[in-house]
Every structure is written in structure tokens, then in C-alpha cells.
């Protein structure tokens, strides 16, 4: 039948496009500055050198780097003054200009080809967390934002991390009950009010969480308020422990002048 055939052809075409290698769909441009590069998903030399990978020595809890080696298990002032409910947080890179471009590219420009690259760097920074994790859960978007964007960048990163680490991936295990305002510019108590009660483990998902060590994935760790709220919800849902792994992390007071654009 002609109609059925053409429907089949359109479906086939859609599938071919969906499965096409990224280089056919995206011009191979640098993920940082959009200049041409030889391979898709990579950075040019200039942007690569600007990316700041976070490495030891770092705070055993927060994963924030120290300028000197303070010894194993040494904690940052932040972790001591305000111990978080999660066990450890790690991020692959500092949230500077190039990292920001990558995050924005993944979030708004459908550069899903970036997710495996970013996930690989996350696995490196979070190796200790990944080794002990039992389930990978991405930070959910509010459904309204999901409908307008149809894409959750944290889920893309989480899926890639889970696949590479061969861990179960549970994108439905945490639900966002309400939208939150942007955290940037809010005072600390405002930030906490903004995210309090924003997340919940739905009863049908508790089976995936109960008694498990959860690796929570997000694109950027900014103030920590979102990570704290999501951790508390996962623990209420029965999680034994929660670790946070993000692609990038804001390091307060760490921006160089050329990277001082508002975030
Ligand atoms: Zn570049």
C-alpha cells in the first residue's frame, strides 16, 4: 500500500538521521569557541589549554582543589563549616568560559555529541565515587521546562556515565515537584527556600533507591543548594548514601578576568 510505504520510508529516514554519526549532523566545530576542528566533539588547542581540570589535592568531601597538598582526608573550610548531607562531590572541570560553552552547547544547542566526552572526564574525576556507586540518577528537570526544551542535559550525562561505568541508570527515580528560580544572585536562605521540597522519590521508584549508594549526576555544581535538596529527597526515599558528580563546578573567587562573565 502506497500510504503505508511512504510512512515506512519517512520512519526509515527519521531513523537514519537519528542514527547518523554526529559529524554528519554537526559541523566539526570546537565546543568552546565554534572554530573548525578536525574531529567533532573536541576542543581546539586554545580552548583545551583554557579548560581547568580539577585534580588532587582536593577536599575529600567537596572535591574543591587545594593549592598545596594538605594530606589525605583534609577538608575545606566549606565542608567543615557546613557539612553537606551527601558524602562526596566531584566535578571534572572548573566552570570557566570554555566549560560554560560546553554546558550551554549541550543544554541549548542539542550538542548531544558532547555528552560522551563530558562523561568521560566526569568518570576520571569521580573514579572513587563511580567505583562504589550502585545506581546512577540524573537531576530531573521540572516537567514544564522539560516540555519546552524536551531535553534534560543531566540525564544525557547520567546515561553516558552509567553506560561507560556499567551501572544501572534510573532517570525516573527522582522527580522534581516544582520549578525553582535560578539560584544565582539569591542569598543563602533564599536559595534553601527555593529548593526545599523541590524533589521527591516517587513510591514506585523506591525499589531502585532503597539501601543503595546513589551517584547523582548534574551538569554544574553552583551553590550546592540543589544537590543538598536532591540528596535529602533521595535519603527520604531510602538511599543509603549519595555522592554528587557534575561536569563542572563553580569555584568561588576563582574566575580569571577573561572568564568573569555572569553565569
Ligand atoms: Zn576553541
Short mmCIF file of C-alpha atoms and ligand atoms in Angstrom, two decimals:
data_model
loop_
_atom_site.label_atom_id
_atom_site.label_comp_id
_atom_site.label_asym_id
_atom_site.label_seq_id
_atom_site.Cartn_x
_atom_site.Cartn_y
_atom_site.Cartn_z
CA UNK A 1 0.00 0.00 0.00
CA UNK A 2 1.33 3.36 -1.07
CA UNK A 3 0.48 5.26 2.12
CA UNK A 4 1.99 2.61 4.35
CA UNK A 5 5.10 2.51 2.17
CA UNK A 6 5.66 6.24 2.36
CA UNK A 7 5.08 6.21 6.12
CA UNK A 8 7.60 3.43 6.34
CA UNK A 9 10.06 5.43 4.24
CA UNK A 10 9.66 8.52 6.38
CA UNK A 11 10.17 6.44 9.51
CA UNK A 12 13.22 4.87 7.95
CA UNK A 13 14.60 8.27 7.04
CA UNK A 14 14.00 9.59 10.55
CA UNK A 15 15.78 6.57 11.95
CA UNK A 16 18.69 7.03 9.56
CA UNK A 17 19.04 10.66 10.64
CA UNK A 18 18.77 9.74 14.31
CA UNK A 19 21.47 7.14 13.92
CA UNK A 20 23.76 9.17 11.70
CA UNK A 21 27.19 9.89 13.14
CA UNK A 22 27.35 13.28 14.81
CA UNK A 23 29.82 14.60 12.23
CA UNK A 24 27.15 14.40 9.51
CA UNK A 25 24.71 16.45 11.55
CA UNK A 26 27.03 18.87 13.28
CA UNK A 27 29.88 20.64 11.55
CA UNK A 28 33.04 19.72 13.42
CA UNK A 29 33.48 22.90 15.38
CA UNK A 30 35.26 23.48 18.66
CA UNK A 31 32.84 23.03 21.55
CA UNK A 32 34.40 26.07 23.21
CA UNK A 33 34.78 28.74 20.50
CA UNK A 34 32.99 27.19 17.48
CA UNK A 35 36.03 27.39 15.24
CA UNK A 36 36.55 24.43 12.93
CA UNK A 37 38.34 21.39 14.31
CA UNK A 38 39.26 18.09 12.70
CA UNK A 39 37.08 15.87 14.90
CA UNK A 40 33.58 16.57 16.22
CA UNK A 41 33.14 16.87 19.95
CA UNK A 42 36.65 18.07 20.60
CA UNK A 43 38.15 21.37 21.60
CA UNK A 44 40.68 23.39 19.67
CA UNK A 45 44.14 23.70 21.21
CA UNK A 46 43.46 27.16 22.54
CA UNK A 47 40.24 26.19 24.31
CA UNK A 48 41.73 22.94 25.55
CA UNK A 49 44.50 24.85 27.32
CA UNK A 50 41.89 27.12 28.98
CA UNK A 51 39.94 24.21 30.44
CA UNK A 52 40.84 23.70 34.09
CA UNK A 53 40.57 20.07 35.13
CA UNK A 54 40.02 19.59 38.85
CA UNK A 55 42.57 17.27 40.39
CA UNK A 56 44.01 16.20 43.71
CA UNK A 57 44.94 17.56 46.16
CA UNK A 58 41.32 18.41 46.83
CA UNK A 59 38.84 18.49 49.71
CA UNK A 60 37.85 14.89 50.41
CA UNK A 61 34.21 15.93 50.69
CA UNK A 62 33.69 18.83 48.29
CA UNK A 63 36.27 17.98 45.63
CA UNK A 64 37.47 21.58 45.58
CA UNK A 65 41.17 21.76 44.79
CA UNK A 66 43.79 22.93 47.27
CA UNK A 67 46.82 24.87 46.11
CA UNK A 68 49.05 22.74 48.38
CA UNK A 69 48.81 19.11 49.41
CA UNK A 70 47.24 19.19 52.87
CA UNK A 71 47.35 15.41 53.31
CA UNK A 72 44.80 12.69 52.65
CA UNK A 73 41.34 13.39 54.06
CA UNK A 74 41.93 17.09 54.69
CA UNK A 75 38.68 19.04 54.46
CA UNK A 76 37.95 22.50 53.09
CA UNK A 77 36.57 25.24 55.35
CA UNK A 78 33.31 24.92 53.41
CA UNK A 79 32.92 21.22 54.28
CA UNK A 80 33.74 21.80 57.95
CA UNK A 81 31.55 24.87 58.44
CA UNK A 82 28.54 23.42 56.69
CA UNK A 83 28.76 19.59 56.34
CA UNK A 84 26.58 18.52 53.40
CA UNK A 85 24.13 15.59 53.59
CA UNK A 86 25.86 13.95 50.60
CA UNK A 87 29.10 12.05 51.17
CA UNK A 88 31.28 13.47 48.40
CA UNK A 89 31.02 15.85 45.49
CA UNK A 90 33.33 15.76 42.47
CA UNK A 91 33.45 17.75 39.26
CA UNK A 92 35.58 17.29 36.17
CA UNK A 93 36.36 20.92 35.41
CA UNK A 94 36.06 24.42 36.86
CA UNK A 95 33.07 26.30 35.48
CA UNK A 96 35.03 28.79 33.42
CA UNK A 97 34.42 30.17 29.92
CA UNK A 98 35.11 27.06 27.85
CA UNK A 99 33.33 24.70 30.27
CA UNK A 100 30.38 27.08 30.24
CA UNK A 101 30.28 26.96 26.43
CA UNK A 102 30.22 23.16 26.57
CA UNK A 103 27.40 23.14 29.13
CA UNK A 104 25.39 25.68 27.11
CA UNK A 105 26.04 23.72 23.93
CA UNK A 106 24.71 20.54 25.49
CA UNK A 107 21.79 22.32 27.11
CA UNK A 108 20.52 24.62 24.39
CA UNK A 109 22.11 23.65 21.08
CA UNK A 110 21.37 19.94 21.09
CA UNK A 111 25.07 19.12 21.04
CA UNK A 112 24.33 15.64 22.39
CA UNK A 113 27.60 14.57 20.77
CA UNK A 114 29.33 16.38 23.64
CA UNK A 115 27.79 14.18 26.35
CA UNK A 116 30.15 11.18 25.99
CA UNK A 117 33.21 13.49 26.09
CA UNK A 118 31.97 15.27 29.15
CA UNK A 119 31.00 11.96 30.80
CA UNK A 120 34.48 10.54 30.20
CA UNK A 121 36.05 13.46 32.05
CA UNK A 122 33.47 13.05 34.83
CA UNK A 123 34.40 9.37 35.20
CA UNK A 124 38.02 10.38 35.64
CA UNK A 125 37.28 12.98 38.35
CA UNK A 126 34.72 10.76 40.06
CA UNK A 127 36.55 7.42 39.80
CA UNK A 128 36.29 6.73 43.56
CA UNK A 129 32.59 7.58 43.60
CA UNK A 130 31.82 5.55 40.49
CA UNK A 131 33.65 2.52 41.90
CA UNK A 132 31.30 2.41 44.89
CA UNK A 133 28.08 3.57 43.22
CA UNK A 134 25.18 1.15 42.83
CA UNK A 135 22.81 3.27 40.77
CA UNK A 136 23.09 6.42 38.65
CA UNK A 137 20.32 9.03 38.97
CA UNK A 138 20.27 12.30 36.99
CA UNK A 139 18.95 15.53 38.42
CA UNK A 140 15.48 15.92 36.89
CA UNK A 141 14.16 18.99 35.13
CA UNK A 142 10.78 20.32 36.06
CA UNK A 143 8.28 18.81 33.59
CA UNK A 144 7.33 22.24 32.30
CA UNK A 145 10.91 23.05 31.46
CA UNK A 146 11.30 19.59 30.00
CA UNK A 147 8.31 20.17 27.73
CA UNK A 148 9.69 23.46 26.46
CA UNK A 149 13.19 22.13 25.96
CA UNK A 150 12.45 18.40 25.51
CA UNK A 151 15.91 17.65 26.73
CA UNK A 152 17.50 17.11 30.11
CA UNK A 153 21.25 17.63 29.89
CA UNK A 154 21.79 15.93 33.28
CA UNK A 155 20.02 12.83 32.00
CA UNK A 156 22.23 12.81 28.88
CA UNK A 157 25.35 12.99 31.05
CA UNK A 158 23.96 10.42 33.50
CA UNK A 159 23.09 7.99 30.74
CA UNK A 160 26.61 8.24 29.30
CA UNK A 161 28.24 7.85 32.75
CA UNK A 162 26.06 4.82 33.59
CA UNK A 163 26.77 3.17 30.23
CA UNK A 164 30.53 3.61 30.48
CA UNK A 165 30.61 2.53 34.15
CA UNK A 166 28.17 -0.35 33.51
CA UNK A 167 25.87 0.82 36.30
CA UNK A 168 22.05 0.81 36.41
CA UNK A 169 20.57 4.12 35.20
CA UNK A 170 17.31 5.29 36.82
CA UNK A 171 16.17 8.57 35.26
CA UNK A 172 12.72 8.31 36.90
CA UNK A 173 13.96 7.71 40.44
CA UNK A 174 13.90 11.38 41.40
CA UNK A 175 11.09 13.73 40.48
CA UNK A 176 11.04 17.50 40.56
CA UNK A 177 7.80 18.58 42.16
CA UNK A 178 8.01 22.23 41.30
CA UNK A 179 10.15 24.63 39.35
CA UNK A 180 12.84 26.60 41.10
CA UNK A 181 14.08 30.06 40.35
CA UNK A 182 17.61 30.50 39.13
CA UNK A 183 19.91 30.15 42.11
CA UNK A 184 22.43 32.74 41.02
CA UNK A 185 22.02 36.03 42.86
CA UNK A 186 19.90 34.57 45.66
CA UNK A 187 21.05 34.83 49.27
CA UNK A 188 21.80 31.62 51.11
CA UNK A 189 18.46 31.38 52.97
CA UNK A 190 16.63 32.29 49.75
CA UNK A 191 18.48 29.54 47.91
CA UNK A 192 17.47 26.99 50.53
CA UNK A 193 13.83 28.10 50.43
CA UNK A 194 14.00 27.97 46.65
CA UNK A 195 14.77 24.25 46.52
CA UNK A 196 13.28 22.94 49.77
CA UNK A 197 10.79 20.21 48.97
CA UNK A 198 11.51 20.54 45.25
CA UNK A 199 12.35 16.84 44.82
CA UNK A 200 10.81 13.52 45.74
CA UNK A 201 11.41 9.83 45.12
CA UNK A 202 8.04 8.51 43.83
CA UNK A 203 6.88 5.40 45.76
CA UNK A 204 7.21 3.18 42.68
CA UNK A 205 10.89 4.17 42.32
CA UNK A 206 11.91 3.44 45.92
CA UNK A 207 12.80 -0.12 44.93
CA UNK A 208 15.68 1.26 42.83
CA UNK A 209 16.95 3.52 45.61
CA UNK A 210 16.36 1.79 48.94
CA UNK A 211 19.58 0.74 50.64
CA UNK A 212 21.69 1.77 47.64
CA UNK A 213 24.58 4.13 47.21
CA UNK A 214 23.34 6.65 44.65
CA UNK A 215 25.51 8.60 42.22
CA UNK A 216 23.59 11.80 41.46
CA UNK A 217 24.53 13.47 38.17
CA UNK A 218 24.15 17.13 37.21
CA UNK A 219 25.84 19.40 34.69
CA UNK A 220 27.05 22.16 37.02
CA UNK A 221 27.53 22.41 40.77
CA UNK A 222 26.91 26.05 41.64
CA UNK A 223 25.84 26.84 45.20
CA UNK A 224 25.17 23.26 46.26
CA UNK A 225 21.59 24.05 47.31
CA UNK A 226 20.12 21.88 44.55
CA UNK A 227 22.48 18.99 45.34
CA UNK A 228 21.54 19.22 49.02
CA UNK A 229 17.78 19.25 48.30
CA UNK A 230 18.07 16.29 45.90
CA UNK A 231 20.23 14.37 48.39
CA UNK A 232 17.70 14.86 51.18
CA UNK A 233 14.92 13.61 48.90
CA UNK A 234 16.93 10.52 47.90
CA UNK A 235 17.65 9.77 51.56
CA UNK A 236 13.98 10.15 52.41
CA UNK A 237 13.42 7.64 49.61
CA UNK A 238 15.72 5.20 51.38
CA UNK A 239 19.12 5.82 49.74
CA UNK A 240 21.98 4.54 51.92
CA UNK A 241 24.33 7.28 50.71
CA UNK A 242 24.52 9.88 47.95
CA UNK A 243 27.54 11.12 46.01
CA UNK A 244 27.38 14.04 43.58
CA UNK A 245 29.18 14.01 40.23
CA UNK A 246 28.95 17.02 37.93
CA UNK A 247 30.71 18.05 34.77
CA UNK A 248 31.66 21.48 36.07
CA UNK A 249 31.82 23.28 39.36
CA UNK A 250 31.79 26.96 40.27
CA UNK A 251 34.85 27.74 42.34
CA UNK A 252 34.07 30.99 44.17
CA UNK A 253 36.68 33.68 43.69
CA UNK A 254 38.43 31.58 41.10
CA UNK A 255 37.45 33.35 37.91
CA UNK A 256 40.15 34.94 35.85
CA UNK A 257 39.28 38.34 34.35
CA UNK A 258 38.61 36.88 30.87
CA UNK A 259 36.13 34.44 32.38
CA UNK A 260 34.28 36.85 34.61
CA UNK A 261 31.10 36.97 32.51
CA UNK A 262 27.98 36.44 34.62
CA UNK A 263 26.80 32.86 34.91
ZN1 LIG B 1 38.10 26.53 20.64
#
